[in-house]
Tab-separated table of N, CA and C and ligand atoms in Angstrom:
chain	number	residue	atom	x	y	z
B	259	MET	N	19.573	76.658	54.888
B	259	MET	CA	18.992	76.840	54.026
B	259	MET	C	17.561	77.954	54.340
B	260	ASN	N	17.687	78.859	53.764
B	260	ASN	CA	16.230	79.985	54.194
B	260	ASN	C	14.948	79.308	52.626
B	261	HIS	N	14.454	79.849	52.948
B	261	HIS	CA	13.163	79.958	51.911
B	261	HIS	C	12.643	78.058	51.418
B	262	LEU	N	12.857	77.463	52.666
B	262	LEU	CA	12.839	76.196	52.238
B	262	LEU	C	11.133	76.221	52.556
B	263	THR	N	9.750	75.016	51.942
B	263	THR	CA	8.871	75.224	52.263
B	263	THR	C	9.117	73.228	52.601
B	264	LEU	N	8.054	72.660	53.364
B	264	LEU	CA	7.570	71.531	53.336
B	264	LEU	C	7.187	71.034	53.433
B	265	LYS	N	6.244	70.047	53.150
B	265	LYS	CA	4.473	69.770	52.738
B	265	LYS	C	4.206	68.432	52.800
B	266	LEU	N	3.340	67.903	53.582
B	266	LEU	CA	2.825	66.668	53.569
B	266	LEU	C	1.686	66.515	52.669
B	267	VAL	N	1.484	65.914	51.777
B	267	VAL	CA	0.726	65.547	50.551
B	267	VAL	C	0.420	64.375	50.245
B	268	SER	N	-1.018	64.962	49.171
B	268	SER	CA	-0.949	63.124	48.917
B	268	SER	C	-0.237	62.972	47.952
B	269	PHE	N	-0.491	62.075	46.496
B	269	PHE	CA	0.268	61.909	45.550
B	269	PHE	C	-0.621	62.088	44.418
B	270	ALA	N	-1.588	62.707	44.270
B	270	ALA	CA	-2.642	63.318	43.535
B	270	ALA	C	-2.328	64.529	43.107
B	271	GLU	N	-2.070	65.484	45.052
B	271	GLU	CA	-1.957	66.748	44.589
B	271	GLU	C	-0.073	67.097	44.598
B	272	ALA	N	0.853	65.991	44.054
B	272	ALA	CA	1.990	66.448	43.545
B	272	ALA	C	2.667	65.416	42.941
B	273	THR	N	2.230	64.520	41.916
B	273	THR	CA	2.273	63.580	41.521
B	273	THR	C	3.530	64.035	40.684
B	274	ALA	N	3.421	65.237	39.365
B	274	ALA	CA	4.252	65.993	38.380
B	274	ALA	C	5.707	66.340	39.462
B	275	GLU	N	5.605	66.975	40.282
B	275	GLU	CA	6.943	67.126	41.362
B	275	GLU	C	7.528	66.035	41.636
B	276	ILE	N	6.973	65.322	42.347
B	276	ILE	CA	7.896	64.328	42.888
B	276	ILE	C	8.068	62.895	42.068
B	277	GLN	N	7.414	62.597	40.988
B	277	GLN	CA	7.733	62.623	40.083
B	277	GLN	C	9.196	62.695	38.926
B	278	SER	N	9.046	64.551	38.890
B	278	SER	CA	9.961	64.861	38.198
B	278	SER	C	11.689	64.738	39.643
B	279	ILE	N	11.180	64.823	40.544
B	279	ILE	CA	12.971	64.260	41.844
B	279	ILE	C	13.123	62.839	41.371
B	280	ARG	N	12.284	62.038	41.748
B	280	ARG	CA	12.359	60.645	41.741
B	280	ARG	C	13.012	60.377	40.040
B	281	GLN	N	12.639	60.913	39.420
B	281	GLN	CA	13.172	60.476	37.810
B	281	GLN	C	14.988	60.638	38.419
B	282	ILE	N	14.605	62.250	38.344
B	282	ILE	CA	16.809	62.576	38.582
B	282	ILE	C	17.468	61.765	39.245
B	283	VAL	N	16.660	61.818	40.311
B	283	VAL	CA	17.363	61.167	41.315
B	283	VAL	C	17.579	59.658	41.445
B	284	PHE	N	16.889	58.961	41.133
B	284	PHE	CA	16.920	57.242	41.333
B	284	PHE	C	16.857	56.960	40.182
B	285	GLN	N	16.445	57.360	38.971
B	285	GLN	CA	16.378	56.032	37.597
B	285	GLN	C	18.246	57.288	36.862
B	286	VAL	N	18.264	58.677	36.826
B	286	VAL	CA	19.346	59.447	36.018
B	286	VAL	C	20.164	58.460	36.833
B	287	GLU	N	20.129	59.621	37.426
B	287	GLU	CA	22.030	58.883	39.166
B	287	GLU	C	21.811	57.769	39.347
B	288	GLN	N	20.999	57.459	39.440
B	288	GLN	CA	21.422	55.639	40.214
B	288	GLN	C	20.853	54.419	39.414
B	289	GLY	N	20.506	54.839	38.110
B	289	GLY	CA	20.340	53.988	36.837
B	289	GLY	C	18.934	52.856	37.526
B	290	VAL	N	17.915	53.262	38.345
B	290	VAL	CA	17.102	52.835	38.806
B	290	VAL	C	16.137	52.315	38.124
B	291	ASP	N	15.366	51.063	37.227
B	291	ASP	CA	14.056	50.832	36.440
B	291	ASP	C	13.272	51.074	37.057
B	292	PRO	N	12.748	52.179	35.886
B	292	PRO	CA	11.069	52.734	36.255
B	292	PRO	C	10.200	52.407	36.479
B	293	ALA	N	10.074	50.320	36.361
B	293	ALA	CA	9.120	49.687	36.874
B	293	ALA	C	9.006	49.363	38.246
B	294	LEU	N	10.485	49.662	38.813
B	294	LEU	CA	10.926	49.061	40.029
B	294	LEU	C	10.489	51.041	40.884
B	295	GLU	N	10.878	52.105	40.508
B	295	GLU	CA	10.754	52.861	41.129
B	295	GLU	C	8.983	53.563	41.718
B	296	PHE	N	8.089	53.325	40.079
B	296	PHE	CA	6.981	54.042	40.404
B	296	PHE	C	6.788	52.510	40.372
B	297	ASP	N	5.919	51.875	41.608
B	297	ASP	CA	5.627	50.528	41.799
B	297	ASP	C	4.116	50.157	42.194
B	298	GLY	N	3.450	51.830	42.278
B	298	GLY	CA	1.900	50.911	42.300
B	298	GLY	C	1.559	51.316	43.617
B	299	LEU	N	2.583	51.553	44.393
B	299	LEU	CA	1.985	51.934	45.810
B	299	LEU	C	1.735	53.241	46.288
B	300	ASP	N	2.299	54.648	45.860
B	300	ASP	CA	2.406	55.635	45.871
B	300	ASP	C	1.155	56.310	46.157
B	301	ASP	N	-0.026	55.722	45.348
B	301	ASP	CA	-1.298	56.455	45.992
B	301	ASP	C	-1.913	56.178	46.990
B	302	ALA	N	-1.416	54.989	47.649
B	302	ALA	CA	-1.892	54.801	49.141
B	302	ALA	C	-0.942	55.352	50.182
B	303	ALA	N	0.013	55.902	49.540
B	303	ALA	CA	1.096	56.563	50.731
B	303	ALA	C	0.991	57.803	51.025
B	304	THR	N	1.880	57.797	52.038
B	304	THR	CA	1.703	59.779	52.532
B	304	THR	C	2.851	60.595	51.437
B	305	HIS	N	2.419	61.709	51.035
B	305	HIS	CA	4.314	62.429	50.768
B	305	HIS	C	4.719	63.341	51.233
B	306	ILE	N	6.515	63.743	51.594
B	306	ILE	CA	6.451	64.684	51.411
B	306	ILE	C	6.829	65.261	50.523
B	307	ILE	N	7.023	67.141	49.919
B	307	ILE	CA	7.508	67.298	48.732
B	307	ILE	C	8.145	68.659	49.925
B	308	VAL	N	9.314	68.715	49.349
B	308	VAL	CA	10.229	70.245	49.541
B	308	VAL	C	10.759	70.934	48.663
B	309	TYR	N	9.803	72.371	48.994
B	309	TYR	CA	10.093	73.467	47.366
B	309	TYR	C	11.180	74.298	48.292
B	310	ALA	N	11.871	74.950	47.129
B	310	ALA	CA	13.117	76.251	47.450
B	310	ALA	C	12.400	77.005	46.486
B	311	GLN	N	12.344	78.117	47.211
B	311	GLN	CA	12.229	79.320	46.892
B	311	GLN	C	12.930	80.233	45.402
B	312	VAL	N	13.038	79.762	44.242
B	312	VAL	CA	14.171	80.182	43.589
B	312	VAL	C	13.385	81.219	42.776
B	313	TYR	N	14.109	82.776	43.452
B	313	TYR	CA	13.926	83.984	42.619
B	313	TYR	C	11.799	83.733	43.003
B	314	ASP	N	11.184	84.554	41.738
B	314	ASP	CA	9.641	84.304	42.222
B	314	ASP	C	8.759	83.139	42.022
B	315	GLN	N	9.679	81.797	42.190
B	315	GLN	CA	9.256	80.799	41.914
B	315	GLN	C	9.540	79.478	42.549
B	316	LYS	N	8.840	78.413	43.194
B	316	LYS	CA	8.977	77.979	44.092
B	316	LYS	C	9.345	76.025	42.951
B	317	GLN	N	10.382	75.789	43.597
B	317	GLN	CA	11.394	74.467	42.737
B	317	GLN	C	10.869	73.141	43.573
B	318	PRO	N	10.405	72.192	43.205
B	318	PRO	CA	10.671	71.238	43.774
B	318	PRO	C	11.704	70.315	43.737
B	319	ILE	N	12.762	70.332	45.459
B	319	ILE	CA	13.899	69.663	45.421
B	319	ILE	C	14.032	68.828	46.328
B	320	GLY	N	13.467	67.789	47.018
B	320	GLY	CA	13.593	67.362	47.640
B	320	GLY	C	11.698	66.187	47.758
B	321	THR	N	11.468	65.130	48.261
B	321	THR	CA	10.966	64.525	48.640
B	321	THR	C	11.621	62.929	49.534
B	322	ALA	N	9.914	62.461	50.425
B	322	ALA	CA	9.956	60.870	50.777
B	322	ALA	C	8.481	60.543	50.867
B	323	ARG	N	8.100	59.547	50.655
B	323	ARG	CA	7.047	58.758	50.665
B	323	ARG	C	7.186	57.952	52.004
B	324	ILE	N	6.263	58.026	52.713
B	324	ILE	CA	5.380	57.462	54.151
B	324	ILE	C	4.541	56.593	53.911
B	325	ARG	N	4.607	54.889	53.919
B	325	ARG	CA	4.031	53.689	53.875
B	325	ARG	C	3.349	53.270	55.041
B	326	TYR	N	2.185	53.041	55.632
B	326	TYR	CA	1.706	52.485	56.787
B	326	TYR	C	1.402	50.873	56.621
B	327	LEU	N	2.561	49.976	57.239
B	327	LEU	CA	2.604	48.402	57.322
B	327	LEU	C	1.413	47.903	58.361
B	328	SER	N	1.249	48.907	59.474
B	328	SER	CA	0.154	48.083	60.673
B	328	SER	C	-0.241	49.730	61.079
B	329	ASP	N	-1.081	49.208	62.353
B	329	ASP	CA	-1.163	50.259	62.558
B	329	ASP	C	-0.307	50.958	63.658
B	330	ARG	N	0.812	49.708	64.321
B	330	ARG	CA	2.068	50.871	64.337
B	330	ARG	C	3.604	50.581	64.255
B	331	LEU	N	3.390	49.724	63.122
B	331	LEU	CA	4.782	49.813	61.774
B	331	LEU	C	4.638	50.845	60.604
B	332	ALA	N	5.447	51.679	60.928
B	332	ALA	CA	5.001	52.330	58.944
B	332	ALA	C	6.878	52.488	58.152
B	333	LYS	N	6.732	52.331	57.039
B	333	LYS	CA	7.941	52.578	56.362
B	333	LYS	C	8.297	53.677	55.642
B	334	ILE	N	9.637	54.304	55.765
B	334	ILE	CA	9.997	55.865	54.741
B	334	ILE	C	10.817	55.100	54.113
B	335	GLU	N	10.383	55.322	52.552
B	335	GLU	CA	10.751	54.942	51.338
B	335	GLU	C	10.898	56.272	50.148
B	336	ARG	N	11.733	56.183	49.271
B	336	ARG	CA	12.295	57.435	48.075
B	336	ARG	C	12.483	58.208	48.532
B	337	VAL	N	13.373	58.340	49.611
B	337	VAL	CA	13.946	59.393	50.184
B	337	VAL	C	15.342	60.420	48.929
B	338	ALA	N	14.963	61.325	48.799
B	338	ALA	CA	15.999	61.752	47.581
B	338	ALA	C	15.396	63.577	47.659
B	339	VAL	N	16.833	64.106	47.655
B	339	VAL	CA	17.040	65.328	47.536
B	339	VAL	C	17.873	65.488	45.851
B	340	LEU	N	17.743	66.777	45.476
B	340	LEU	CA	18.507	67.105	44.096
B	340	LEU	C	19.533	67.320	44.918
B	341	SER	N	20.585	66.566	43.529
B	341	SER	CA	22.330	66.615	44.121
B	341	SER	C	22.646	68.105	44.335
B	342	ALA	N	22.252	69.255	44.013
B	342	ALA	CA	22.492	70.690	43.911
B	342	ALA	C	21.948	70.853	45.356
B	343	TYR	N	21.409	70.142	45.814
B	343	TYR	CA	20.549	70.931	47.445
B	343	TYR	C	21.249	70.204	48.600
B	344	ARG	N	22.233	68.650	48.155
B	344	ARG	CA	22.476	67.947	49.349
B	344	ARG	C	23.608	68.806	50.103
B	345	GLY	N	23.532	67.911	51.568
B	345	GLY	CA	24.377	68.575	52.472
B	345	GLY	C	24.010	69.842	53.053
B	346	GLN	N	22.968	70.405	53.585
B	346	GLN	CA	22.442	71.561	53.920
B	346	GLN	C	21.439	71.300	54.988
B	347	GLY	N	20.951	69.580	54.700
B	347	GLY	CA	20.420	69.829	56.183
B	347	GLY	C	18.651	69.263	55.952
B	348	ILE	N	18.708	68.985	54.224
B	348	ILE	CA	17.229	68.719	54.049
B	348	ILE	C	16.847	68.039	53.730
B	349	GLY	N	17.709	66.815	54.026
B	349	GLY	CA	17.429	65.222	53.726
B	349	GLY	C	16.745	65.290	55.770
B	350	LYS	N	17.672	66.227	55.984
B	350	LYS	CA	17.534	65.609	57.620
B	350	LYS	C	15.866	65.613	57.844
B	351	ARG	N	15.802	67.511	57.394
B	351	ARG	CA	14.164	68.025	57.920
B	351	ARG	C	13.078	67.663	57.002
B	352	ILE	N	13.310	66.515	55.853
B	352	ILE	CA	12.280	65.946	55.309
B	352	ILE	C	11.706	64.621	56.241
B	353	MET	N	13.304	64.255	56.912
B	353	MET	CA	13.203	63.108	57.955
B	353	MET	C	12.401	63.657	59.662
B	354	GLU	N	12.895	64.067	59.464
B	354	GLU	CA	12.134	65.047	60.852
B	354	GLU	C	10.585	65.351	60.911
B	355	LYS	N	9.752	65.258	59.842
B	355	LYS	CA	9.166	65.834	59.291
B	355	LYS	C	8.186	64.557	59.444
B	356	ALA	N	8.582	63.296	58.543
B	356	ALA	CA	7.809	62.703	58.492
B	356	ALA	C	7.858	61.668	59.545
B	357	ILE	N	8.823	61.627	60.517
B	357	ILE	CA	8.771	61.432	61.406
B	357	ILE	C	7.987	61.749	62.576
B	358	ALA	N	7.760	62.814	62.883
B	358	ALA	CA	6.927	63.793	63.644
B	358	ALA	C	5.396	63.089	62.987
B	359	TRP	N	5.345	63.234	61.767
B	359	TRP	CA	3.717	63.375	61.058
B	359	TRP	C	3.748	62.521	62.091
B	360	LEU	N	4.478	60.698	61.844
B	360	LEU	CA	3.892	59.159	62.043
B	360	LEU	C	3.610	59.248	63.146
B	361	SER	N	4.637	59.913	65.001
B	361	SER	CA	4.347	60.255	66.299
B	361	SER	C	2.599	60.874	66.165
B	362	GLU	N	2.391	61.787	65.520
B	362	GLU	CA	1.236	62.244	65.837
B	362	GLU	C	0.094	61.360	65.471
B	363	GLN	N	0.053	60.259	64.336
B	363	GLN	CA	-0.400	59.350	63.762
B	363	GLN	C	-0.484	57.978	64.760
B	364	GLY	N	0.132	58.219	65.697
B	364	GLY	CA	0.825	57.973	66.396
B	364	GLY	C	1.052	55.998	66.287
B	365	ILE	N	1.436	56.015	65.433
B	365	ILE	CA	2.839	54.848	64.874
B	365	ILE	C	3.986	55.101	65.901
B	366	SER	N	4.353	53.872	66.553
B	366	SER	CA	5.380	53.407	67.264
B	366	SER	C	6.640	53.425	66.563
B	367	GLU	N	6.831	52.274	65.648
B	367	GLU	CA	7.931	53.053	64.985
B	367	GLU	C	8.441	52.665	63.151
B	368	VAL	N	9.254	53.023	62.943
B	368	VAL	CA	9.338	52.966	61.636
B	368	VAL	C	10.700	52.828	61.185
B	369	LYS	N	10.560	51.853	60.077
B	369	LYS	CA	11.726	51.175	59.187
B	369	LYS	C	11.964	51.326	57.691
B	370	LEU	N	13.060	51.426	57.473
B	370	LEU	CA	13.501	51.722	55.940
B	370	LEU	C	14.374	50.824	55.690
B	371	ASN	N	14.505	50.540	54.137
B	371	ASN	CA	16.023	49.804	53.633
B	371	ASN	C	16.808	50.832	53.501
B	372	ALA	N	17.731	50.847	53.790
B	372	ALA	CA	18.889	52.479	53.465
B	372	ALA	C	19.666	51.579	52.411
B	373	GLN	N	19.960	52.768	51.701
B	373	GLN	CA	21.209	52.427	50.384
B	373	GLN	C	22.442	52.211	51.868
B	374	THR	N	23.562	50.899	51.361
B	374	THR	CA	24.084	51.652	52.085
B	374	THR	C	25.111	52.579	52.134
B	375	HIS	N	25.085	53.295	51.374
B	375	HIS	CA	26.530	54.878	51.693
B	375	HIS	C	25.493	55.661	52.540
B	376	ALA	N	24.068	55.257	52.501
B	376	ALA	CA	23.252	56.797	53.162
B	376	ALA	C	23.259	56.157	54.714
B	377	LYS	N	23.855	55.100	55.364
B	377	LYS	CA	23.775	54.284	55.955
B	377	LYS	C	23.900	55.536	57.459
B	378	ALA	N	25.014	56.242	57.234
B	378	ALA	CA	25.384	56.850	58.645
B	378	ALA	C	24.718	57.832	58.446
B	379	PHE	N	23.493	58.623	56.982
B	379	PHE	CA	23.052	59.488	56.962
B	379	PHE	C	21.404	59.615	58.360
B	380	TYR	N	21.041	57.813	58.362
B	380	TYR	CA	19.953	57.611	59.103
B	380	TYR	C	20.567	57.383	60.442
B	381	ALA	N	21.699	56.894	60.458
B	381	ALA	CA	21.818	56.058	61.881
B	381	ALA	C	21.898	57.740	62.881
B	382	LYS	N	22.249	58.832	62.163
B	382	LYS	CA	22.548	60.414	62.727
B	382	LYS	C	20.597	60.417	63.043
B	383	LEU	N	20.187	60.042	62.561
B	383	LEU	CA	18.586	59.983	62.774
B	383	LEU	C	17.622	59.144	63.630
B	384	GLY	N	18.642	58.110	64.369
B	384	GLY	CA	18.676	57.679	65.665
B	384	GLY	C	18.181	56.094	64.634
B	385	PHE	N	18.449	56.038	63.633
B	385	PHE	CA	18.250	54.088	62.916
B	385	PHE	C	19.263	53.034	63.352
B	386	LEU	N	18.922	52.529	63.594
B	386	LEU	CA	20.004	51.045	63.861
B	386	LEU	C	19.396	49.943	63.100
B	387	GLN	N	20.717	48.882	62.276
B	387	GLN	CA	20.876	48.353	61.168
B	387	GLN	C	19.833	47.363	62.125
B	388	HIS	N	18.770	46.624	61.452
B	388	HIS	CA	18.761	45.557	61.430
B	388	HIS	C	19.140	44.560	60.227
B	389	GLY	N	19.468	43.204	60.669
B	389	GLY	CA	19.733	42.556	59.908
B	389	GLY	C	21.259	42.477	59.034
B	390	ASP	N	21.337	42.021	57.724
B	390	ASP	CA	22.101	41.933	56.770
B	390	ASP	C	22.279	42.073	55.853
B	391	GLU	N	23.647	42.845	54.906
B	391	GLU	CA	22.700	43.623	53.836
B	391	GLU	C	22.576	42.732	52.684
B	392	PHE	N	21.674	43.005	51.835
B	392	PHE	CA	20.350	42.114	50.710
B	392	PHE	C	20.457	43.603	49.724
B	393	ASP	N	20.549	42.772	48.051
B	393	ASP	CA	19.783	43.999	47.037
B	393	ASP	C	18.604	44.098	47.114
B	394	GLU	N	18.832	44.852	46.836
B	394	GLU	CA	17.120	45.419	46.780
B	394	GLU	C	17.520	47.082	45.055
B	395	ALA	N	17.052	46.628	43.677
B	395	ALA	CA	17.289	47.245	42.484
B	395	ALA	C	18.662	47.603	42.537
B	396	GLY	N	19.171	46.500	42.490
B	396	GLY	CA	20.914	46.514	42.180
B	396	GLY	C	21.530	47.014	42.749
B	397	ILE	N	21.181	47.522	44.291
B	397	ILE	CA	21.494	48.727	45.145
B	397	ILE	C	21.770	47.872	46.359
B	398	PRO	N	23.026	47.974	47.253
B	398	PRO	CA	23.468	46.696	47.917
B	398	PRO	C	22.212	47.896	49.863
B	399	HIS	N	21.658	47.311	50.101
B	399	HIS	CA	20.568	47.969	50.849
B	399	HIS	C	20.996	46.819	52.347
B	400	ILE	N	20.247	47.904	53.839
B	400	ILE	CA	20.300	47.212	54.821
B	400	ILE	C	19.217	48.202	55.463
B	401	GLU	N	18.122	46.852	56.273
B	401	GLU	CA	17.292	47.713	56.767
B	401	GLU	C	17.768	48.181	58.163
B	402	MET	N	16.924	49.482	58.364
B	402	MET	CA	17.367	50.240	59.558
B	402	MET	C	15.972	50.539	60.113
B	403	ARG	N	15.840	50.572	61.719
B	403	ARG	CA	14.707	50.546	62.502
B	403	ARG	C	14.968	51.884	63.196
B	404	ARG	N	13.503	52.590	63.677
B	404	ARG	CA	13.717	53.055	65.159
B	404	ARG	C	12.628	53.614	65.651
B	405	PRO	N	12.291	53.662	66.903
B	405	PRO	CA	11.196	53.879	67.620
B	405	PRO	C	10.359	55.032	67.432
B	406	VAL	N	9.052	55.442	67.272
B	406	VAL	CA	8.624	57.344	67.487
B	406	VAL	C	8.263	57.317	68.673
B	407	GLU	N	8.425	58.225	68.853
B	407	GLU	CA	7.744	58.798	70.642
B	407	GLU	C	6.061	59.105	70.126
B	408	VAL	N	5.344	58.415	70.259
B	408	VAL	CA	3.721	58.727	70.245
B	408	VAL	C	3.090	60.052	70.869
B	409	ALA	N	3.041	61.080	69.760
B	409	ALA	CA	2.983	62.557	70.960
B	409	ALA	C	1.587	62.037	71.638
B	410	VAL	N	1.592	62.273	72.531
B	410	VAL	CA	0.576	62.599	74.118
B	410	VAL	C	-0.529	63.980	73.424
B	411	LYS	N	-1.780	63.453	72.918
B	411	LYS	CA	-2.770	64.236	72.606
B	411	LYS	C	-3.498	64.699	74.145
B	412	ILE	N	-3.880	65.765	74.382
B	412	ILE	CA	-4.711	66.404	75.227
B	412	ILE	C	-5.831	66.565	74.841
Z	526	LIG	N1	27.106	59.816	54.056
Z	526	LIG	C1	27.293	60.341	55.420
Z	526	LIG	N2	26.910	61.438	56.285
Z	526	LIG	C2	25.324	61.134	55.183
Z	526	LIG	C3	25.529	61.344	54.133
Z	526	LIG	C4	25.966	59.949	53.269
Z	526	LIG	N3	25.490	59.861	52.014
Z	526	LIG	N4	24.386	61.810	53.435
Z	526	LIG	C5	24.040	63.041	54.663
Z	526	LIG	N5	24.814	62.759	55.278
Z	526	LIG	C6	25.350	63.260	57.152
Z	526	LIG	C7	25.225	65.135	57.282
Z	526	LIG	O1	27.096	64.921	56.629
Z	526	LIG	C8	24.523	65.633	57.554
Z	526	LIG	O2	25.816	65.133	58.564
Z	526	LIG	P1	25.883	66.609	60.162
Z	526	LIG	O3	23.746	66.500	60.875
Z	526	LIG	O4	26.298	65.694	61.302
Z	526	LIG	O5	25.942	67.808	59.807
Z	526	LIG	C9	23.331	64.830	57.969
Z	526	LIG	O6	23.937	63.284	57.655
Z	526	LIG	C10	22.233	65.251	57.796
Z	526	LIG	O7	22.406	65.163	56.164
Z	526	LIG	P2	21.789	66.442	55.142
Z	526	LIG	O8	22.467	67.327	54.866
Z	526	LIG	O9	20.537	66.524	55.417
Z	526	LIG	O10	21.411	65.290	53.889
Z	526	LIG	P3	20.860	65.604	52.401
Z	526	LIG	O11	19.713	67.192	52.169
Z	526	LIG	O12	22.317	65.703	51.434
Z	526	LIG	O13	19.923	63.864	51.747
Z	526	LIG	C11	20.179	62.205	51.252
Z	526	LIG	C12	20.927	62.716	52.256
Z	526	LIG	C13	20.770	60.435	51.452
Z	526	LIG	C14	18.472	62.028	50.800
Z	526	LIG	C15	20.594	62.345	49.345
Z	526	LIG	O14	21.794	62.568	50.125
Z	526	LIG	C16	20.129	61.667	48.552
Z	526	LIG	O15	19.025	62.343	47.796
Z	526	LIG	N6	20.973	61.003	48.075
Z	526	LIG	C17	20.647	59.974	46.450
Z	526	LIG	C18	19.232	59.416	46.932
Z	526	LIG	C19	19.308	58.555	48.129
Z	526	LIG	O16	20.267	57.718	47.653
Z	526	LIG	N7	18.514	58.412	48.630
Z	526	LIG	C20	18.705	57.164	49.904
Z	526	LIG	C21	17.715	55.638	49.978
Z	526	LIG	S1	17.880	54.760	50.505
């Protein structure tokens, strides 16, 4: 798809846009409790926001957040693309942007809790299942992990 902009932002820089996508995808579409969805961890995370150029306006259509669990391990969460824009490679671009960013930060491994329906999406990006299925927010999940090649700084 043409005319897409992907940006790394703080939560404060794009609060309304991030919240609107996550409300539509996780609360309205998937029925996740808002208290679980907005868990107080957004301010400390790095976020990705995707805008599509629709006529003369930039419309927010996808997002994800990155949390740093240690100096070598990060977790990608809240990966969401509005339903009208799925199946066009946008989720993949969000994930690739997140992994490239983590590489630049010197993070060597990334994990996520995948909704089981999205396992193949993450597997195509090199993530492997770790452990058994579990419940999170009433939705079956699996933990998945992959190494991150740390970028060499010259
Ligand atoms: N099951 C199997 N394969 C999937 C898939 C799914 N649910 N979603 C995407 N894929 C595949 C695509 O076919 C594509 O394969 P290809 O590279 O061989 O063509 C590849 O993964 C990349 O897909 P892409 O178009 O970039 O994905 P997307 O923009 O549709 O975004 C999600 C994928 C999961 C982010 C999107 O469906 C979404 O927002 N779902 C609702 C929220 C959600 O469940 N998020 C995940 C929480 S863990």
